[in-house]
XYZ file of C-alpha atoms in Angstrom:
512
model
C 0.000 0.000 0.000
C 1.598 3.435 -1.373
C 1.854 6.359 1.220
C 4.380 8.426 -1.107
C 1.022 11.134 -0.805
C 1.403 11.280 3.042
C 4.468 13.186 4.570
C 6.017 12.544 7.870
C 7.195 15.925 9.680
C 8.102 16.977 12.891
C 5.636 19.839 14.609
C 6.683 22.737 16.667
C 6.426 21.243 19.804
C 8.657 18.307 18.106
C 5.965 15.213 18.171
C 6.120 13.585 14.788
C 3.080 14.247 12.480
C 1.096 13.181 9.844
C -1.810 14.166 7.867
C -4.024 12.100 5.117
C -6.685 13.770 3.075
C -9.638 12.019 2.145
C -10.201 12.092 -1.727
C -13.182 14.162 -3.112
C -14.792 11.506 -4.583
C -15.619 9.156 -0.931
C -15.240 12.097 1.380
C -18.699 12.264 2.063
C -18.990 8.542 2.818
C -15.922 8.694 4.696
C -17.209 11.603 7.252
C -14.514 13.572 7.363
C -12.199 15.702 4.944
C -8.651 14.571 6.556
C -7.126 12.372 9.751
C -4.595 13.372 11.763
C -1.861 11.749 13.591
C 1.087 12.148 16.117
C 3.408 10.004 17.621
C 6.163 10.446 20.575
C 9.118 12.982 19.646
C 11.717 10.491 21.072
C 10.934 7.989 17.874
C 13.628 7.318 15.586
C 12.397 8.293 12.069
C 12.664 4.349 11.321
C 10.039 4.192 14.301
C 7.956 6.747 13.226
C 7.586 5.465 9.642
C 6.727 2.104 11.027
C 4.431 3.747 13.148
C 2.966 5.829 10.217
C 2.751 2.920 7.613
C 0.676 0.807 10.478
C -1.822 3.965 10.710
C -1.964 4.986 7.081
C -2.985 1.479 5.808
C -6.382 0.820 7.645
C -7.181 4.617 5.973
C -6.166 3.354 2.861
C -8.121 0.283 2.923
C -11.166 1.846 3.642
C -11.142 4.479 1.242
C -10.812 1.744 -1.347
C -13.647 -0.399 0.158
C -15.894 2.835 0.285
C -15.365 3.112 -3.452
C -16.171 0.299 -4.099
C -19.228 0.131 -2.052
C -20.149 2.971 -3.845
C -19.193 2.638 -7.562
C -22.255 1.056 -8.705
C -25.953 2.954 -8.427
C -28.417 1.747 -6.168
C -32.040 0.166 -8.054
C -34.909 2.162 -7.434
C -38.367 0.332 -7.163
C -41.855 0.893 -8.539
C -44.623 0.859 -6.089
C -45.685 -2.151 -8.150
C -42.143 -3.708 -7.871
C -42.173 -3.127 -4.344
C -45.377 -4.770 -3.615
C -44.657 -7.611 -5.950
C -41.847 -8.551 -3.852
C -43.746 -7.754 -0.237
C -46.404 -9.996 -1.797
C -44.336 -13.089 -2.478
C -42.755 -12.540 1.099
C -46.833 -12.391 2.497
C -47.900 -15.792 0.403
C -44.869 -17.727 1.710
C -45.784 -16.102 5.064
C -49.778 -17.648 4.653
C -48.429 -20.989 3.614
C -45.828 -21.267 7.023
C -49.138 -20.283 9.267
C -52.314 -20.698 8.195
C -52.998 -24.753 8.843
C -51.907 -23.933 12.062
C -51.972 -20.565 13.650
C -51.943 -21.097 17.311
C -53.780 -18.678 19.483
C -55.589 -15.450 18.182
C -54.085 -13.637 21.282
C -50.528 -13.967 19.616
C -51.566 -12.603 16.359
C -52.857 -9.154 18.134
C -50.073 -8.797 19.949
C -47.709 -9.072 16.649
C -49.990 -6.806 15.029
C -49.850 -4.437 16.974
C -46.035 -4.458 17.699
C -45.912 -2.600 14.582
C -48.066 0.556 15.614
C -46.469 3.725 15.465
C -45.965 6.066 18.270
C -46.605 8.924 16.702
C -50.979 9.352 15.690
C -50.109 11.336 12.596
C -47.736 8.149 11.118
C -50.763 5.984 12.447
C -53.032 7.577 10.618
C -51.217 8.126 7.347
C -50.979 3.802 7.666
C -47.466 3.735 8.121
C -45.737 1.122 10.248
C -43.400 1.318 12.784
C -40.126 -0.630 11.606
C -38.740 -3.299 14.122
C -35.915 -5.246 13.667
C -36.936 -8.443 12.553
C -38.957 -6.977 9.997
C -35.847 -5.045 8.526
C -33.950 -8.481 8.641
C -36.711 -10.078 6.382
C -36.208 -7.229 3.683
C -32.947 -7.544 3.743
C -32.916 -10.798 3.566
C -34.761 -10.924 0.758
C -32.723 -8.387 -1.012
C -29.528 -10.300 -0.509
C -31.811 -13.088 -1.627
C -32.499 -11.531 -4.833
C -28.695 -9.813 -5.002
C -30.422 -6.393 -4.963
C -29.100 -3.069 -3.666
C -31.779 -0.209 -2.913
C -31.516 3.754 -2.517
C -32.700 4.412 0.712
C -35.747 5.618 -0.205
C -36.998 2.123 -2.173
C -35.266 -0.025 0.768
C -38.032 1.976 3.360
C -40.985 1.630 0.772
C -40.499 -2.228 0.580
C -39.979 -2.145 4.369
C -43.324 -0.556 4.746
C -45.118 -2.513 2.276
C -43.877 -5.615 4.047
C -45.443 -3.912 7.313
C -48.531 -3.362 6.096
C -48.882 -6.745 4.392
C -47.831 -7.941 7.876
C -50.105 -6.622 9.636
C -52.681 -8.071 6.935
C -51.446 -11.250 7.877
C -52.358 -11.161 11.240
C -55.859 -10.309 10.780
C -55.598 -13.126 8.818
C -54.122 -15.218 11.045
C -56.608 -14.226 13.965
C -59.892 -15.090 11.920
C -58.186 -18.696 11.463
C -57.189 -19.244 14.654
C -60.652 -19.015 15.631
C -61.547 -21.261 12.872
C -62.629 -18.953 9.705
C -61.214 -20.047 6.629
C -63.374 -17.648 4.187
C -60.927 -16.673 0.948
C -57.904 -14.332 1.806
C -59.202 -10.904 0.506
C -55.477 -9.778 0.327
C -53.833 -12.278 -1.587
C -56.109 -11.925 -5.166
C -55.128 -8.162 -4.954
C -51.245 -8.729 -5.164
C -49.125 -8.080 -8.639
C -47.672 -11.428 -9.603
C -43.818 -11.884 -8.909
C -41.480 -9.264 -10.426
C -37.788 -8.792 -9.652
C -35.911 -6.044 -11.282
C -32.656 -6.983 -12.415
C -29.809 -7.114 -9.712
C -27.131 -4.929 -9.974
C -23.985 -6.734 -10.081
C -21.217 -5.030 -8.628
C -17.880 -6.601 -10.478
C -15.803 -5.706 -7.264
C -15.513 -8.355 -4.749
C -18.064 -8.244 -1.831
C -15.914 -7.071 1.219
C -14.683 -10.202 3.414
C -15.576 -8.307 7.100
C -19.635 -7.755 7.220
C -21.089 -5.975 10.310
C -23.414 -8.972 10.910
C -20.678 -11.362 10.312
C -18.663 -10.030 13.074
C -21.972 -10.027 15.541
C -22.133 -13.602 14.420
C -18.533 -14.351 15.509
C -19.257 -12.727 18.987
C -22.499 -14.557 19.123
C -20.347 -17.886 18.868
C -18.151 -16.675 21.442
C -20.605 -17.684 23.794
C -19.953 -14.760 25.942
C -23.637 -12.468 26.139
C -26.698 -14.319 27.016
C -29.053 -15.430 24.530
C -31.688 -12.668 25.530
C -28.866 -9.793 25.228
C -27.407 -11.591 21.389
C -31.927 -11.358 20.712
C -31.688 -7.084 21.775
C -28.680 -7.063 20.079
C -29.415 -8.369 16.584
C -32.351 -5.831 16.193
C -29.585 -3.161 16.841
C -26.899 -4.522 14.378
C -30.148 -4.924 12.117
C -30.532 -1.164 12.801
C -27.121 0.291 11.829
C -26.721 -1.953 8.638
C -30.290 -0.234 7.743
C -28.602 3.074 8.618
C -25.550 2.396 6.490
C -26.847 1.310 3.563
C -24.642 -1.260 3.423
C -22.769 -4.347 5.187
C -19.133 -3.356 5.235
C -17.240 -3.261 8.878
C -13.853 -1.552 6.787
C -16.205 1.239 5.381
C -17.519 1.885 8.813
C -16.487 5.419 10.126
C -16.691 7.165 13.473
C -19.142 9.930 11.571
C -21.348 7.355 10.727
C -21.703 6.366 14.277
C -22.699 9.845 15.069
C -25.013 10.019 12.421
C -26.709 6.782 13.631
C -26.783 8.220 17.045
C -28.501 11.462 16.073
C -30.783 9.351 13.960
C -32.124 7.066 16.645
C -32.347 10.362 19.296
C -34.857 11.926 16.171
C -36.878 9.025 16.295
C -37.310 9.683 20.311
C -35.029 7.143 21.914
C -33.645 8.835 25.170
C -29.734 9.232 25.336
C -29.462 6.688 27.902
C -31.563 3.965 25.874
C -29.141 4.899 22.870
C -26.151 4.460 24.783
C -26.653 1.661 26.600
C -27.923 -0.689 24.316
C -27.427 0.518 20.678
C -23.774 1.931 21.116
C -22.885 -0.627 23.834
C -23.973 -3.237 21.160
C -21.576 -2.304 18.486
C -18.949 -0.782 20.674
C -18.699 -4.430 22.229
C -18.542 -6.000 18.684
C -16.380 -3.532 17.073
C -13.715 -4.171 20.431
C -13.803 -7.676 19.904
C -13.344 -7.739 16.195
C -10.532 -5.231 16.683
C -8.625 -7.240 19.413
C -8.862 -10.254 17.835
C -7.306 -9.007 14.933
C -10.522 -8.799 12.808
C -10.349 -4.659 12.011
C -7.366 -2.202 12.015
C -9.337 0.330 14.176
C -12.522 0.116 16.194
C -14.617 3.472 14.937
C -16.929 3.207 18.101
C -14.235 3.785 19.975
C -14.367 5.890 22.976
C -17.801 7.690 21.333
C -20.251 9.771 23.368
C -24.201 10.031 23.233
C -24.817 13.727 22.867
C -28.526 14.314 23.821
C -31.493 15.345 26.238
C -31.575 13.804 29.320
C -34.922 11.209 29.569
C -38.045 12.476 30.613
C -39.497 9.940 32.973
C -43.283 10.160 33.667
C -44.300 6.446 35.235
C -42.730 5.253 38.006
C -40.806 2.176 38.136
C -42.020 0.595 41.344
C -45.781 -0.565 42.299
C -47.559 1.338 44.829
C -49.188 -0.029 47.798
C -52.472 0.542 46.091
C -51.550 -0.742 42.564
C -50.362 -3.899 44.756
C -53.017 -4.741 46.638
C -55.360 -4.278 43.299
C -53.133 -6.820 41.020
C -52.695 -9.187 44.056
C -56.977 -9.400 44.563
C -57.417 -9.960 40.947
C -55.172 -12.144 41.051
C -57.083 -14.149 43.881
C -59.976 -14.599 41.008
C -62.263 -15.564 39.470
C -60.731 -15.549 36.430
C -62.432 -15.868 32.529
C -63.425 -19.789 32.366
C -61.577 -19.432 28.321
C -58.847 -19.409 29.825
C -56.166 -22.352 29.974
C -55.538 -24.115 32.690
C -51.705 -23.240 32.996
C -52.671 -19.353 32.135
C -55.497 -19.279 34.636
C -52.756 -20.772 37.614
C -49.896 -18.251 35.854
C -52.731 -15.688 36.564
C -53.845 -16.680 39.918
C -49.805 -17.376 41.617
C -47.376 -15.468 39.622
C -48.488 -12.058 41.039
C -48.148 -13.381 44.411
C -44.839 -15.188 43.869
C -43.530 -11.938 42.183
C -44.182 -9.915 45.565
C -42.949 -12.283 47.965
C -39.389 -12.949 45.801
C -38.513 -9.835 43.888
C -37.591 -12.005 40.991
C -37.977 -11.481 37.125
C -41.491 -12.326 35.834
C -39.853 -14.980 33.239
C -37.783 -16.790 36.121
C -41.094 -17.735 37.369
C -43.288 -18.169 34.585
C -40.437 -20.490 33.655
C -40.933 -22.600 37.196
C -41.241 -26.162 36.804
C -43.402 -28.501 39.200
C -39.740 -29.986 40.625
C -38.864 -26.708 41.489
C -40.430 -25.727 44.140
C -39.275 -27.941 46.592
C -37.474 -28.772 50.237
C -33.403 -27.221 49.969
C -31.679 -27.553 53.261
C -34.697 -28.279 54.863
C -36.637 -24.970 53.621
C -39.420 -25.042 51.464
C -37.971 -22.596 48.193
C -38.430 -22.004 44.492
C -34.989 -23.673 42.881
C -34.329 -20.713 39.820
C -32.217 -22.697 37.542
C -31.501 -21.744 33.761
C -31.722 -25.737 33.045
C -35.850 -24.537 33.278
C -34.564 -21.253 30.858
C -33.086 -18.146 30.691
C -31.709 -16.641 33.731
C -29.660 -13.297 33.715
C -26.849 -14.190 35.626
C -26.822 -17.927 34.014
C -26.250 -18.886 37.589
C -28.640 -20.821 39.612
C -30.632 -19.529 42.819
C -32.968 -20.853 46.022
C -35.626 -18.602 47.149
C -37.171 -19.513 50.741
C -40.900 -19.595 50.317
C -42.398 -16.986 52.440
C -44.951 -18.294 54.903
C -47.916 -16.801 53.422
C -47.450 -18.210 49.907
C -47.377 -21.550 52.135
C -50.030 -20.942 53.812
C -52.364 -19.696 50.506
C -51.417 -23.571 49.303
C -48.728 -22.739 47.024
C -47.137 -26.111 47.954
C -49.828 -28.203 46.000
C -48.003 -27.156 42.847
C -44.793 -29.148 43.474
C -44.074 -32.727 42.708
C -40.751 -34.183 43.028
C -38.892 -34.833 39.803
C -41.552 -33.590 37.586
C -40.052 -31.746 35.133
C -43.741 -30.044 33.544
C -43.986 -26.265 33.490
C -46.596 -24.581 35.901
C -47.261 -21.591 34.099
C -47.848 -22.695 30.139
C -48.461 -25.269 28.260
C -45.614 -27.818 27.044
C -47.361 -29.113 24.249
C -47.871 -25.530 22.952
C -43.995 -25.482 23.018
C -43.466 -25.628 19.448
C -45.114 -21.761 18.917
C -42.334 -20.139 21.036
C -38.520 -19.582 19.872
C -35.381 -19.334 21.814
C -35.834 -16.146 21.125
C -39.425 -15.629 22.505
C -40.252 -18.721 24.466
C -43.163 -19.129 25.803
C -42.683 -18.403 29.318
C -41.640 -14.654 28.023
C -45.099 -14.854 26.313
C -46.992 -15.544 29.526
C -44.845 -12.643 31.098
C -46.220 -10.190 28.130
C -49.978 -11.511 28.652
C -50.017 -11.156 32.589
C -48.557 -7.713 32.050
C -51.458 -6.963 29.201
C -53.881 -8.310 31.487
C -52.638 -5.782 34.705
C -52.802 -2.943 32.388
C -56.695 -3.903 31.777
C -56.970 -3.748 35.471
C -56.441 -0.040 35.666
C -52.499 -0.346 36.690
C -51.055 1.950 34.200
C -48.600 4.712 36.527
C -45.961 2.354 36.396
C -43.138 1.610 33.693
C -43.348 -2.423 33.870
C -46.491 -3.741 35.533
C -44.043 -7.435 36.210
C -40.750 -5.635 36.777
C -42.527 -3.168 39.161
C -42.604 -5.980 41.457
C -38.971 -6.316 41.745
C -38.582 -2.619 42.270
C -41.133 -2.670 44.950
C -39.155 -5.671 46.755
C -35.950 -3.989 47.183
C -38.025 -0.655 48.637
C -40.146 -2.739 50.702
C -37.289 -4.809 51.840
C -35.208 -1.220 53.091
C -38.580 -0.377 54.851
C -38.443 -3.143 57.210
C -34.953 -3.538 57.421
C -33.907 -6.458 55.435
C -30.113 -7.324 55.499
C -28.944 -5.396 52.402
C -26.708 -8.391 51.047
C -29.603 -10.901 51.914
C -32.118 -9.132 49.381
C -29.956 -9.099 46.579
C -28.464 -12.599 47.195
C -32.686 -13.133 47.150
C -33.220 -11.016 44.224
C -29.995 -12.630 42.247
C -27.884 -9.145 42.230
C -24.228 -9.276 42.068
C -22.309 -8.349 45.501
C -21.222 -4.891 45.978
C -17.942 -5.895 46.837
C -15.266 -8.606 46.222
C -15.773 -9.293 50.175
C -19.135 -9.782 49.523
C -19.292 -12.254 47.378
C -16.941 -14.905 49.587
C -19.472 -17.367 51.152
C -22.552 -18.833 51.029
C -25.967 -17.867 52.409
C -27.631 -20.792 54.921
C -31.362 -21.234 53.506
C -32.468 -20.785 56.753
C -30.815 -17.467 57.256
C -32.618 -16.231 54.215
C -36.124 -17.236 54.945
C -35.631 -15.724 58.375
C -34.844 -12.538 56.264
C -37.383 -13.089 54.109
C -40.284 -12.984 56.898
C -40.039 -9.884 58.067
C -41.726 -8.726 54.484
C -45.162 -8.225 55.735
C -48.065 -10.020 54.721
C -50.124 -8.501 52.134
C -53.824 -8.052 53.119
C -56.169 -7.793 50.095
């Protein structure tokens, strides 16, 4: 690689310097017009040009990657090219569902995943994009070796969306057993696919997604972080344009940034999970040997400060009213394992201060006799669990007493809370104890609890603040709770099970 163009020179203050400027012609793509570089004035010159070549090449190598990224012009679709292929995506979409679609509750909740915030988008029909819908297009368009201007790529998204949403009106009426003629399907243009454009430069080696897919493998982040994290790497590559980790800049970071603050992310959502997502990637791929330089890099979230306007904890009141419903009666359409998720899971939530999924995830061998003390056994052999580590909770005396004890049978492995045999219409990715989690939460919201951020995670806000009230050993509630120690002294030892469930008593008993 040729740097005859960059010169090495010494500055005023002695440091050796260097400056590259970024040609005309991918300057724009690049983000910036030059980079800038010194190095320690006690180098040799040898040093310093060794120093300089090891900088100037990564540069180099991206500036020929952008061009060729960029040398051939994106296709731009018809409306009736973009429906044709949305179409062909919605029939293949029919055939995977319709014999069997499961319950009609799923379908409404899909459906209306895709509502917009914003009432003017809503009414205008638009569609709010998520990230497994923008995987879909774009895995069709790799399908199809297509490359879109921006604008076509978000007019196929949205005529996906609202040919998804289709679908799951669709998909509702057969659940509950209609199978009148699709009115959708006889009003699609038959299959048309523009002609790819071929690019005659090699496609770059290094993909974005290819290096999330490494650090997937890695086995490092838990499989519900790698599920947030896919929508966001699904996010950027949308932003880009393209798939190239070598063409990715620290400008087009910022731009993403900005982008995702527009669309009314706060700056704490967009730096804790979007750049920590690719700033983790990025670092991995760059120590490992994968990319010359790591673009997200020591970046910062510029933006407004998040307005909060629900609390995250449930009040007394908004406890006491979940915790009676929960007592019943309860609709008789319901199933048996959603009726008992209904009628315990509230409960169990207030007496443990655990996640909603560990316990929808609760097996009948899991609640049973550890050290002598009746205790729900957490384990992520039932599914996920944040920590991936294992945990006993003492039964408080009241759950006993209510007759929570009938549920467990030794060695059983049958979940409490949902159906096994409906297994098959969950994912690793959405499993269904996750889906009983989001229909107990839908079904506190219709009971009038709506000041609070997370009707199932205000529970485990409202432990730790009930727990200071009566004076809980601080280490005891998270070692209940599954938080990490404070400190590295901390963490030495073991609690004894009886120890906790003395703890564990003085919560008070809720009267409802």
């Amino acid at each position: 690689m040729s740097i005859a163009m960059v010169s090495l020179r010494r500055s005023k203050s002695g440091l050796w310097a260097a400056r590259k400027v970024i040609p005309a012609d991918v300057r724009e793509a690049y983000g910036k017009r030059e980079e800038k570089r010194t190095w320690p004035s006690e180098l040799s010159q040898g040093q310093a040009k060794a120093e300089l070549a090891a900088w100037i090449t990564p540069i180099e190598e991206k500036i020929a990657l952008l061009r060729a990224v960029h040398s051939v012009a994106p296709l731009t679709l018809t409306k009736r090219q973009a429906r044709s292929i949305a179409g062909e995506w919605y029939k293949q979409k029919v055939a995977i569902f319709e014999d069997d679609p499961g319950d009609p509750f799923d379908w409404w909740s899909a459906r209306d995943e895709l509502a917009p915030d914003d009432p003017i988008e809503a009414e205008a029909g638009r569609i709010k994009p998520t990230g497994w819908l923008i995987r879909e297009r774009d895995q069709i368009l790799t399908e199809k070796g297509l490359r879109l201007t921006p604008v076509s790529s978000e007019n196929l998204l949205q005529e996906m969306g609202e040919l998804w949403v289709a679908l799951c009106d669709l998909m509702e009426r057969r659940a509950q057993g209609d199978y009148s003629p699709d009115p959708v399907a006889p009003t699609l243009p038959p299959p048309e696919t523009p002609s790819p454009v071929v690019n005659a430069v090699a496609a770059p080696v290094v993909t974005v997604t290819g290096l999330f897919d490494e650090y997937a493998r890695t086995g490092v982040a838990a499989q519900r972080t790698l599920k947030s994290w896919e929508r966001v790497i699904s996010s950027f590559v949308s932003h880009l344009g393209h798939d190239n980790a070598l063409a990715v800049a620290r400008a087009d970071a910022h731009s993403w940034f900005d982008s995702l603050l527009a669309q009314g992310l706060s700056a704490r959502t967009v730096r804790m999970t979007y750049r920590a997502a690719l700033a983790r990637v990025f670092r991995v791929a760059h120590d490992r040997g994968r990319l010359a330089h790591n673009p997200f890099a020591r970046l910062e979230v510029i933006g407004p400060k998040a307005v909060e306007t629900k609390r995250k904890e449930l009040t007394d009141e908004e406890a006491r009213t979940i915790l009676k419903a929960a007592l019943g009666p309860h609709s008789e359409g319901l199933s048996e394992p959603h009726a008992r998720a209904r009628r315990w899971v509230p409960w169990i939530c207030a007496y443990t201060g655990a996640r909603v999924n560990e316990i929808t995830q609760l097996r009948a061998m899991d609640i049973c006799q550890i050290d002598g003390v009746w205790s729900f056994f957490i384990t992520p052999e039932a599914g996920s669990v944040k920590t991936r580590k294992a945990r006993a909770v003492p039964i408080h005396s009241h759950l006993i007493d209510q007759g929570i004890l009938k549920l467990a049978k030794a060695d059983d492995p049958t979940p409490l809370f949902y159906n096994p045999a409906a297994a098959r219409r969950g994912s690793s990715l959405y499993p269904m104890n996750q889906q009983m989690g989001t229909k107990l939460a839908a079904w506190v919201r219709e009971l009038g609890v709506v000041g609070v951020q997370s009707p199932n995670h205000g529970w485990r806000h409202r432990f730790k603040s009930v727990a200071r009230r009566v004076g809980m050993d601080p280490e005891a509630r998270d070692a209940l709770q599954g938080h990490a120690p404070k400190t590295e002294g901390q963490a030495y030892g073991s609690w004894p099970m009886e120890a906790l469930r003395a703890e564990l008593e003085k919560l008070p008993r809720y009267i409802v």
